[in-house]
Amino acid sequence: MSLPVTVTIIAMLLLNALFAAYELALASVRIDRLKNLAENKRRGASAALWMKSRMEGSLAVVQLGITLVGAVAAAVSGASADESLSPLFQKFLGVSESFSHVLSLICVVIPLSAVTIIVGELIPKVLAIKNSEWVCVTFSPAMWVFNVMVYPAVLVFEYSTKFFVAVVEKLLPSKNSDDHTTGLHELRAQVNLLRASQVIGMQEERIILQASRLSTMKVEDIMMPEDDIVMAVADAPLSENLVIAHMDLHTRFPVTIAKGDPQLIIGYVTFKDMVLLAKTHPGNPVLREIVRQIISLPRDMSLSEALRRMIAEHLHLALVRGDDGKVVGMITQEDIFEELVGDIEDEFDRLPRHVSPSGHQVVVGGGVMLGQLREVFKRPELGGTALATTTVDHWLNSGREDPLRGGDMVVIDGIWAQVRKVRRRKITEALLDPLGDPYKQPMKSSSH
């Protein structure tokens, strides 16, 4: 082949690569990102946004360009092959003129097709995927100029495409999945790709995926049932409410008019409020004087909307009501955040492991293991077949439908136990007595 022919073919290959890369970059770049770049006066962003906003016409421009450069490359290479190779085949192989034309075309078409696929398609498209924004912004001005030059043809292709797509869509069955569900699937696919590419870590992947579920999850899915709500009493002595706060280890408590009745909750107080009340009203302080407002959320409200409202109103907790208006549970911001990042544990959530003997009684933390208790009481059979690593919390609560609460007393394996402190339905401290109930009060018997 002559030098002009070789240069022409190489130029057509490079142009084909440019069109192929631009096509994929334009399809994959986000339009909101282009809008942001255009607002920031990024060079080429306005042209890119214009091309992105009318995809049918832009794709027609790209396909027209690919077709033109392909036709030029094929014509030039075919004519050159016929002139250069056909006489050689006739001379050295002794074949006919028509067969020599076929051989010369084969010798050019096969290598040229392979080079076109690799250099003109695969390599530019892979690079375009990794650099879609740069490719789109850089080459959009040139593509816009080319669009103006071939606009009549583009106009025909664009409207023809829209017409036939509309006809085909009418013939196809209607889609069953809504755009919201489809969007969530696309988001999760992108997150999985980012994780596989090590752009984000496992924790970031979990947060993004869980955040996408907040709009589909309901408040009732994670709320604390009304039977488990620990409440202070509005008109009870402050000392009684401080005992409740001490035994449950929360920072905020709903306040009810009648003890144990969640339907009569009138607000909430914080532990700091209780302490301040004791200092400012030492005579006869009651919580009714300092009750804060508490909001109510419907049980079928989405978690995303619940979190938005709680943040907007600067409230940490909210009551959950059913269709009949009755309180069915309670939810906190922390409950929602735990759906994003997993369990959030503070210093009180790590079950303590202290063992404090007092005579024949022992005060133990909820994290003390059964093996240690067996040594303390010199009873290797304590707990039966339970593992030595079983915690006091698990041992005392095992086999129960409802977890023990502060003040509850039980007898397990001959050991009398009184629950002293509870946090998030876990026993953090208990008093154990191997000789029985020292107060001679009725006990909730239990046997394992």
Short mmCIF file of C-alpha atoms in Angstrom, two decimals:
data_model
loop_
_atom_site.label_atom_id
_atom_site.label_comp_id
_atom_site.label_asym_id
_atom_site.label_seq_id
_atom_site.Cartn_x
_atom_site.Cartn_y
_atom_site.Cartn_z
CA MET A 1 0.00 0.00 0.00
CA SER A 2 1.12 3.54 -0.71
CA LEU A 3 1.81 6.00 2.08
CA PRO A 4 -1.31 8.13 1.43
CA VAL A 5 -3.50 5.03 1.59
CA THR A 6 -1.89 3.90 4.85
CA VAL A 7 -2.28 7.35 6.40
CA THR A 8 -5.92 7.48 5.32
CA ILE A 9 -6.70 4.08 6.86
CA ILE A 10 -4.96 4.99 10.14
CA ALA A 11 -6.86 8.29 10.26
CA MET A 12 -10.17 6.50 9.71
CA LEU A 13 -9.33 4.01 12.49
CA LEU A 14 -8.61 6.85 14.90
CA LEU A 15 -11.84 8.63 13.98
CA ASN A 16 -13.75 5.37 14.45
CA ALA A 17 -12.16 5.02 17.89
CA LEU A 18 -13.16 8.59 18.73
CA PHE A 19 -16.80 8.05 17.75
CA ALA A 20 -16.97 4.70 19.59
CA ALA A 21 -15.50 6.18 22.77
CA TYR A 22 -17.76 9.21 22.64
CA GLU A 23 -20.87 7.08 22.13
CA LEU A 24 -20.24 5.04 25.28
CA ALA A 25 -19.11 8.04 27.32
CA LEU A 26 -22.22 10.02 26.40
CA ALA A 27 -24.46 7.10 27.34
CA SER A 28 -22.81 6.48 30.72
CA VAL A 29 -22.18 10.02 32.02
CA ARG A 30 -24.81 11.39 34.43
CA ILE A 31 -26.81 14.37 33.24
CA ASP A 32 -26.86 15.91 36.74
CA ARG A 33 -23.06 15.86 36.71
CA LEU A 34 -23.02 17.65 33.34
CA LYS A 35 -25.44 20.26 34.69
CA ASN A 36 -23.11 20.88 37.61
CA LEU A 37 -20.11 21.25 35.30
CA ALA A 38 -22.04 23.62 33.04
CA GLU A 39 -23.01 25.78 36.03
CA ASN A 40 -19.33 25.93 36.99
CA LYS A 41 -18.43 27.08 33.44
CA ARG A 42 -16.36 23.98 32.66
CA ARG A 43 -15.15 24.15 29.07
CA GLY A 44 -17.19 21.85 26.84
CA ALA A 45 -19.79 21.10 29.51
CA SER A 46 -22.56 23.10 27.84
CA ALA A 47 -22.08 21.27 24.55
CA ALA A 48 -21.99 17.95 26.41
CA LEU A 49 -25.21 18.80 28.23
CA TRP A 50 -26.86 19.73 24.93
CA MET A 51 -25.81 16.43 23.34
CA LYS A 52 -26.91 14.44 26.40
CA SER A 53 -30.33 16.09 26.51
CA ARG A 54 -31.23 14.81 23.03
CA MET A 55 -29.82 11.30 22.97
CA GLU A 56 -31.60 10.12 19.81
CA GLY A 57 -30.02 12.87 17.71
CA SER A 58 -26.62 12.48 19.37
CA LEU A 59 -26.56 8.74 18.76
CA ALA A 60 -27.53 9.39 15.14
CA VAL A 61 -24.55 11.75 14.82
CA VAL A 62 -22.20 9.11 16.22
CA GLN A 63 -23.56 6.30 14.04
CA LEU A 64 -23.39 8.49 10.96
CA GLY A 65 -19.78 9.30 11.72
CA ILE A 66 -18.86 5.63 12.29
CA THR A 67 -20.58 4.65 9.05
CA LEU A 68 -18.79 7.34 7.03
CA VAL A 69 -15.30 6.59 8.32
CA GLY A 70 -15.90 2.86 7.92
CA ALA A 71 -17.02 3.32 4.35
CA VAL A 72 -13.99 5.47 3.53
CA ALA A 73 -11.59 2.98 5.12
CA ALA A 74 -13.18 0.05 3.29
CA ALA A 75 -13.19 1.80 -0.07
CA VAL A 76 -9.59 2.98 0.16
CA SER A 77 -8.22 -0.32 1.47
CA GLY A 78 -10.23 -2.38 -1.01
CA ALA A 79 -9.14 -0.35 -4.02
CA SER A 80 -5.52 -0.37 -2.89
CA ALA A 81 -5.58 -4.11 -2.28
CA ASP A 82 -7.01 -4.75 -5.72
CA GLU A 83 -4.30 -2.66 -7.36
CA SER A 84 -1.37 -3.97 -5.30
CA LEU A 85 -2.11 -7.60 -4.49
CA SER A 86 -4.25 -8.85 -7.37
CA PRO A 87 -1.41 -8.76 -9.97
CA LEU A 88 0.93 -10.54 -7.55
CA PHE A 89 -1.52 -13.39 -6.98
CA GLN A 90 -2.01 -13.79 -10.74
CA LYS A 91 1.73 -13.80 -11.36
CA PHE A 92 3.00 -16.07 -8.57
CA LEU A 93 -0.03 -18.28 -7.88
CA GLY A 94 -1.32 -18.51 -11.41
CA VAL A 95 -4.92 -17.87 -10.42
CA SER A 96 -7.57 -16.19 -12.52
CA GLU A 97 -8.15 -12.46 -12.39
CA SER A 98 -11.51 -12.78 -10.60
CA PHE A 99 -10.13 -15.16 -7.96
CA SER A 100 -7.11 -12.91 -7.40
CA HIS A 101 -9.53 -10.05 -6.60
CA VAL A 102 -11.20 -12.22 -3.94
CA LEU A 103 -7.86 -13.23 -2.39
CA SER A 104 -6.63 -9.65 -2.26
CA LEU A 105 -9.81 -8.50 -0.52
CA ILE A 106 -9.55 -11.33 2.03
CA CYS A 107 -5.94 -10.45 2.79
CA VAL A 108 -6.96 -6.86 3.54
CA VAL A 109 -10.42 -7.25 5.10
CA ILE A 110 -9.52 -9.83 7.79
CA PRO A 111 -6.52 -7.95 9.28
CA LEU A 112 -8.29 -4.60 8.92
CA SER A 113 -11.41 -5.94 10.68
CA ALA A 114 -9.30 -7.31 13.55
CA VAL A 115 -7.47 -4.01 13.97
CA THR A 116 -10.77 -2.09 13.77
CA ILE A 117 -12.36 -4.23 16.49
CA ILE A 118 -9.40 -3.86 18.84
CA VAL A 119 -8.16 -0.34 18.12
CA GLY A 120 -11.36 1.22 16.84
CA GLU A 121 -13.86 -0.33 19.28
CA LEU A 122 -12.66 -2.26 22.33
CA ILE A 123 -9.77 -0.10 23.53
CA PRO A 124 -11.57 3.26 23.19
CA LYS A 125 -14.75 1.92 24.81
CA VAL A 126 -12.88 0.54 27.81
CA LEU A 127 -11.07 3.85 28.23
CA ALA A 128 -14.36 5.72 27.81
CA ILE A 129 -16.00 3.75 30.62
CA LYS A 130 -13.19 4.70 32.98
CA ASN A 131 -13.06 8.34 31.83
CA SER A 132 -16.62 9.01 30.64
CA GLU A 133 -16.82 12.55 32.01
CA TRP A 134 -13.52 13.69 30.49
CA VAL A 135 -14.26 12.10 27.09
CA CYS A 136 -17.76 13.56 26.94
CA VAL A 137 -16.75 17.10 27.93
CA THR A 138 -13.62 17.16 25.75
CA PHE A 139 -15.12 15.95 22.48
CA SER A 140 -18.68 17.30 22.69
CA PRO A 141 -17.80 20.66 21.05
CA ALA A 142 -16.37 18.84 18.01
CA MET A 143 -19.39 16.52 17.92
CA TRP A 144 -21.70 19.51 18.05
CA VAL A 145 -19.93 21.02 15.02
CA PHE A 146 -20.21 17.71 13.15
CA ASN A 147 -23.89 17.60 14.11
CA VAL A 148 -24.44 21.00 12.48
CA MET A 149 -22.64 19.88 9.33
CA VAL A 150 -24.80 16.77 8.84
CA TYR A 151 -27.94 18.09 10.52
CA PRO A 152 -30.42 17.25 7.71
CA ALA A 153 -29.40 13.59 7.78
CA VAL A 154 -29.36 13.56 11.59
CA LEU A 155 -32.86 15.02 11.66
CA VAL A 156 -34.18 12.21 9.45
CA PHE A 157 -32.47 9.52 11.55
CA GLU A 158 -33.58 11.07 14.84
CA TYR A 159 -37.28 11.29 14.03
CA SER A 160 -37.27 7.90 12.30
CA THR A 161 -35.78 6.39 15.45
CA LYS A 162 -38.36 8.04 17.70
CA PHE A 163 -41.20 6.88 15.45
CA PHE A 164 -40.16 3.23 15.27
CA VAL A 165 -39.29 3.10 18.99
CA ALA A 166 -42.77 4.40 19.83
CA VAL A 167 -44.36 1.77 17.56
CA VAL A 168 -42.33 -1.06 19.10
CA GLU A 169 -43.09 0.09 22.66
CA LYS A 170 -46.81 -0.05 21.91
CA LEU A 171 -46.45 -3.63 20.72
CA LEU A 172 -44.43 -4.72 23.74
CA PRO A 173 -46.22 -5.74 26.98
CA SER A 174 -46.41 -3.02 29.62
CA LYS A 175 -43.73 -2.94 32.27
CA ASN A 176 -44.66 -4.38 35.65
CA SER A 177 -41.85 -2.82 37.64
CA ASP A 178 -42.03 0.82 38.56
CA ASP A 179 -39.27 3.35 38.06
CA HIS A 180 -38.54 3.49 41.79
CA THR A 181 -37.76 -0.23 42.03
CA THR A 182 -35.72 -0.10 38.84
CA GLY A 183 -33.75 2.84 40.20
CA LEU A 184 -32.93 0.94 43.39
CA HIS A 185 -31.69 -2.05 41.41
CA GLU A 186 -29.49 0.23 39.30
CA LEU A 187 -28.09 1.90 42.42
CA ARG A 188 -27.23 -1.42 43.99
CA ALA A 189 -25.55 -2.58 40.79
CA GLN A 190 -23.41 0.57 40.73
CA VAL A 191 -22.48 0.15 44.39
CA ASN A 192 -21.47 -3.46 43.80
CA LEU A 193 -19.29 -2.31 40.91
CA LEU A 194 -17.65 0.36 43.08
CA ARG A 195 -17.00 -2.21 45.80
CA ALA A 196 -15.52 -4.67 43.31
CA SER A 197 -13.30 -1.87 41.96
CA GLN A 198 -12.20 -1.06 45.55
CA VAL A 199 -13.39 2.54 45.18
CA ILE A 200 -15.42 2.13 48.39
CA GLY A 201 -15.02 -0.24 51.32
CA MET A 202 -17.36 -2.77 52.85
CA GLN A 203 -18.73 -0.32 55.43
CA GLU A 204 -19.47 2.34 52.81
CA GLU A 205 -21.17 -0.29 50.65
CA ARG A 206 -23.39 -1.32 53.56
CA ILE A 207 -24.37 2.28 54.34
CA ILE A 208 -25.33 3.07 50.73
CA LEU A 209 -27.29 -0.15 50.25
CA GLN A 210 -29.08 0.17 53.58
CA ALA A 211 -29.87 3.83 52.91
CA SER A 212 -31.58 2.79 49.68
CA ARG A 213 -33.85 0.52 51.74
CA LEU A 214 -35.06 3.23 54.11
CA SER A 215 -37.71 4.39 51.66
CA THR A 216 -39.17 0.86 51.43
CA MET A 217 -39.00 -0.04 55.13
CA LYS A 218 -41.77 1.00 57.50
CA VAL A 219 -41.56 2.38 61.02
CA GLU A 220 -43.29 -0.72 62.35
CA ASP A 221 -40.45 -2.87 60.99
CA ILE A 222 -37.95 -1.64 63.59
CA MET A 223 -40.03 0.01 66.33
CA MET A 224 -39.85 -1.04 69.97
CA PRO A 225 -43.20 -2.67 70.93
CA GLU A 226 -45.32 -0.77 73.44
CA ASP A 227 -44.87 -3.51 76.06
CA ASP A 228 -41.11 -2.89 76.07
CA ILE A 229 -41.25 0.89 76.51
CA VAL A 230 -39.71 1.96 79.81
CA MET A 231 -41.70 4.94 81.08
CA ALA A 232 -41.37 7.47 83.86
CA VAL A 233 -44.52 8.51 85.74
CA ALA A 234 -45.65 12.13 85.55
CA ASP A 235 -46.86 12.59 89.13
CA ALA A 236 -44.72 10.00 90.91
CA PRO A 237 -41.98 11.10 93.32
CA LEU A 238 -38.78 12.04 91.54
CA SER A 239 -36.87 9.46 93.56
CA GLU A 240 -39.04 6.72 92.06
CA ASN A 241 -38.37 7.95 88.53
CA LEU A 242 -34.64 8.20 89.22
CA VAL A 243 -34.68 4.54 90.23
CA ILE A 244 -36.35 3.70 86.91
CA ALA A 245 -33.70 5.68 85.05
CA HIS A 246 -30.91 4.08 87.06
CA MET A 247 -32.12 0.57 86.35
CA ASP A 248 -32.69 1.07 82.61
CA LEU A 249 -29.67 3.24 81.70
CA HIS A 250 -31.32 5.31 78.98
CA THR A 251 -30.95 9.06 78.53
CA ARG A 252 -34.58 9.77 77.54
CA PHE A 253 -37.79 8.40 78.98
CA PRO A 254 -41.41 8.77 77.83
CA VAL A 255 -43.61 10.12 80.62
CA THR A 256 -47.02 8.55 81.27
CA ILE A 257 -49.84 9.55 83.58
CA ALA A 258 -50.50 5.99 84.75
CA LYS A 259 -47.62 3.66 85.52
CA GLY A 260 -47.01 1.13 82.76
CA ASP A 261 -49.67 2.55 80.41
CA PRO A 262 -48.19 3.70 77.06
CA GLN A 263 -51.59 5.01 75.91
CA LEU A 264 -51.34 7.83 78.47
CA ILE A 265 -47.88 9.09 77.48
CA ILE A 266 -47.86 12.90 77.53
CA GLY A 267 -44.25 13.59 76.53
CA TYR A 268 -40.71 12.68 77.51
CA VAL A 269 -37.90 13.83 79.78
CA THR A 270 -34.14 13.41 79.75
CA PHE A 271 -32.03 12.17 82.62
CA LYS A 272 -30.39 15.60 82.77
CA ASP A 273 -33.85 17.12 83.20
CA MET A 274 -34.44 14.89 86.23
CA VAL A 275 -31.15 15.85 87.85
CA LEU A 276 -31.75 19.55 87.22
CA LEU A 277 -35.28 19.25 88.61
CA ALA A 278 -33.95 17.70 91.80
CA LYS A 279 -31.61 20.67 92.26
CA THR A 280 -34.11 23.42 91.44
CA HIS A 281 -37.18 21.92 93.16
CA PRO A 282 -35.86 19.95 96.14
CA GLY A 283 -39.18 20.18 97.96
CA ASN A 284 -41.64 18.08 95.96
CA PRO A 285 -40.46 17.77 92.37
CA VAL A 286 -42.63 15.96 89.79
CA LEU A 287 -41.86 15.32 86.13
CA ARG A 288 -45.08 16.85 84.86
CA GLU A 289 -43.45 20.27 85.30
CA ILE A 290 -40.64 19.56 82.80
CA VAL A 291 -42.24 17.24 80.25
CA ARG A 292 -41.06 17.84 76.69
CA GLN A 293 -43.28 17.44 73.64
CA ILE A 294 -43.20 14.11 71.83
CA ILE A 295 -44.46 13.50 68.31
CA SER A 296 -46.38 10.51 66.96
CA LEU A 297 -45.72 8.74 63.66
CA PRO A 298 -48.02 6.34 61.78
CA ARG A 299 -46.78 2.77 61.83
CA ASP A 300 -46.79 2.57 58.01
CA MET A 301 -44.61 5.67 57.50
CA SER A 302 -41.34 5.00 55.66
CA LEU A 303 -38.13 5.16 57.68
CA SER A 304 -36.71 7.83 55.37
CA GLU A 305 -39.68 10.11 56.01
CA ALA A 306 -39.60 9.36 59.75
CA LEU A 307 -35.91 10.27 59.96
CA ARG A 308 -36.47 13.45 57.94
CA ARG A 309 -39.25 14.59 60.27
CA MET A 310 -37.38 13.72 63.48
CA ILE A 311 -34.29 15.61 62.32
CA ALA A 312 -36.35 18.59 61.17
CA GLU A 313 -38.09 18.82 64.56
CA HIS A 314 -34.91 18.07 66.54
CA LEU A 315 -36.46 15.08 68.30
CA HIS A 316 -34.58 11.95 69.27
CA LEU A 317 -37.60 9.72 69.83
CA ALA A 318 -41.21 9.43 68.68
CA LEU A 319 -44.26 7.35 69.50
CA VAL A 320 -45.67 5.01 66.85
CA ARG A 321 -49.45 4.80 66.47
CA GLY A 322 -51.65 2.33 64.67
CA ASP A 323 -54.62 3.02 62.42
CA ASP A 324 -56.87 3.34 65.48
CA GLY A 325 -54.65 6.01 67.04
CA LYS A 326 -53.36 3.79 69.84
CA VAL A 327 -49.68 3.69 70.75
CA VAL A 328 -48.15 0.51 69.34
CA GLY A 329 -44.49 1.27 69.89
CA MET A 330 -41.66 3.77 69.97
CA ILE A 331 -38.81 4.59 67.61
CA THR A 332 -35.60 6.59 68.03
CA GLN A 333 -33.13 8.14 65.62
CA GLU A 334 -30.60 5.62 66.84
CA ASP A 335 -32.86 2.76 65.73
CA ILE A 336 -32.88 4.18 62.19
CA PHE A 337 -29.13 4.86 62.14
CA GLU A 338 -28.51 1.28 63.21
CA GLU A 339 -30.25 0.19 60.00
CA LEU A 340 -27.50 2.04 58.14
CA VAL A 341 -24.35 1.15 60.06
CA GLY A 342 -25.34 -1.81 62.24
CA ASP A 343 -25.57 -1.87 66.01
CA ILE A 344 -24.34 1.32 67.67
CA GLU A 345 -22.87 0.47 71.03
CA ASP A 346 -21.65 2.89 73.66
CA GLU A 347 -19.91 2.22 76.99
CA PHE A 348 -23.18 1.00 78.50
CA ASP A 349 -23.88 -1.46 75.68
CA ARG A 350 -20.74 -3.44 76.42
CA LEU A 351 -22.07 -5.71 79.12
CA PRO A 352 -19.96 -5.22 82.26
CA ARG A 353 -18.03 -8.17 83.70
CA HIS A 354 -17.52 -7.13 87.30
CA VAL A 355 -17.95 -9.65 90.13
CA SER A 356 -18.42 -8.05 93.56
CA PRO A 357 -18.97 -10.51 96.46
CA SER A 358 -20.94 -9.19 99.44
CA GLY A 359 -21.18 -11.88 102.09
CA HIS A 360 -22.78 -14.90 100.45
CA GLN A 361 -24.38 -12.69 97.78
CA VAL A 362 -22.65 -11.58 94.59
CA VAL A 363 -23.29 -8.56 92.36
CA VAL A 364 -22.34 -9.47 88.79
CA GLY A 365 -22.32 -7.68 85.45
CA GLY A 366 -24.41 -9.00 82.59
CA GLY A 367 -21.28 -9.92 80.65
CA VAL A 368 -19.88 -12.27 83.32
CA MET A 369 -19.53 -15.77 81.92
CA LEU A 370 -21.14 -18.85 83.38
CA GLY A 371 -17.78 -20.54 83.79
CA GLN A 372 -16.71 -17.82 86.20
CA LEU A 373 -19.94 -18.16 88.20
CA ARG A 374 -19.35 -21.90 88.53
CA GLU A 375 -16.02 -21.14 90.15
CA VAL A 376 -17.46 -18.42 92.42
CA PHE A 377 -20.28 -20.64 93.73
CA LYS A 378 -18.21 -23.85 93.45
CA ARG A 379 -21.00 -25.45 91.44
CA PRO A 380 -19.63 -26.95 88.21
CA GLU A 381 -23.14 -28.17 87.27
CA LEU A 382 -24.57 -24.63 87.28
CA GLY A 383 -26.35 -23.91 84.01
CA GLY A 384 -26.52 -27.56 83.01
CA THR A 385 -25.25 -28.08 79.47
CA ALA A 386 -24.84 -24.36 78.79
CA LEU A 387 -21.39 -23.38 77.54
CA ALA A 388 -18.92 -21.81 79.95
CA THR A 389 -18.89 -18.72 77.72
CA THR A 390 -22.63 -18.10 78.23
CA THR A 391 -23.17 -14.64 79.74
CA VAL A 392 -25.31 -13.88 82.79
CA ASP A 393 -27.67 -11.91 80.54
CA HIS A 394 -28.20 -14.88 78.24
CA TRP A 395 -28.40 -17.36 81.12
CA LEU A 396 -31.09 -15.45 83.02
CA ASN A 397 -33.13 -14.66 79.89
CA SER A 398 -32.84 -17.99 78.12
CA GLY A 399 -36.13 -19.79 77.63
CA ARG A 400 -38.22 -16.65 78.15
CA GLU A 401 -40.53 -15.04 75.64
CA ASP A 402 -40.18 -11.63 77.29
CA PRO A 403 -36.80 -10.50 78.66
CA LEU A 404 -36.48 -9.72 82.34
CA ARG A 405 -36.78 -6.12 83.47
CA GLY A 406 -35.20 -4.17 86.26
CA GLY A 407 -36.47 -5.36 89.64
CA ASP A 408 -37.61 -8.79 88.41
CA MET A 409 -36.64 -11.73 90.61
CA VAL A 410 -36.22 -15.33 89.48
CA VAL A 411 -34.84 -18.62 90.74
CA ILE A 412 -32.68 -20.48 88.22
CA ASP A 413 -30.79 -23.68 89.01
CA GLY A 414 -31.27 -23.00 92.72
CA ILE A 415 -29.77 -19.50 92.46
CA TRP A 416 -31.96 -16.54 93.42
CA ALA A 417 -31.39 -13.61 91.08
CA GLN A 418 -32.67 -10.06 91.12
CA VAL A 419 -32.22 -7.94 88.00
CA ARG A 420 -30.78 -4.59 89.05
CA LYS A 421 -30.06 -2.81 85.76
CA VAL A 422 -31.24 -3.27 82.17
CA ARG A 423 -30.30 -1.47 78.96
CA ARG A 424 -31.91 -2.17 75.61
CA ARG A 425 -33.51 -5.33 76.94
CA LYS A 426 -30.14 -6.68 78.11
CA ILE A 427 -29.29 -7.30 81.75
CA THR A 428 -26.30 -5.19 82.71
CA GLU A 429 -26.24 -6.03 86.43
CA ALA A 430 -27.84 -8.63 88.69
CA LEU A 431 -27.72 -9.65 92.35
CA LEU A 432 -27.24 -13.40 92.88
CA ASP A 433 -27.87 -15.30 96.12
CA PRO A 434 -27.32 -19.07 96.35
CA LEU A 435 -29.34 -19.26 99.62
CA GLY A 436 -32.63 -17.91 98.30
CA ASP A 437 -34.63 -14.69 98.50
CA PRO A 438 -33.32 -12.51 101.33
CA TYR A 439 -36.42 -10.31 101.23
CA LYS A 440 -38.94 -13.17 101.24
CA GLN A 441 -40.84 -11.59 98.33
CA PRO A 442 -42.90 -13.54 95.77
CA MET A 443 -40.66 -14.76 93.01
CA LYS A 444 -41.09 -15.63 89.35
CA SER A 445 -40.02 -19.26 89.46
CA SER A 446 -38.03 -20.58 86.53
CA SER A 447 -36.19 -23.79 85.87
CA HIS A 448 -33.87 -24.83 83.10
#
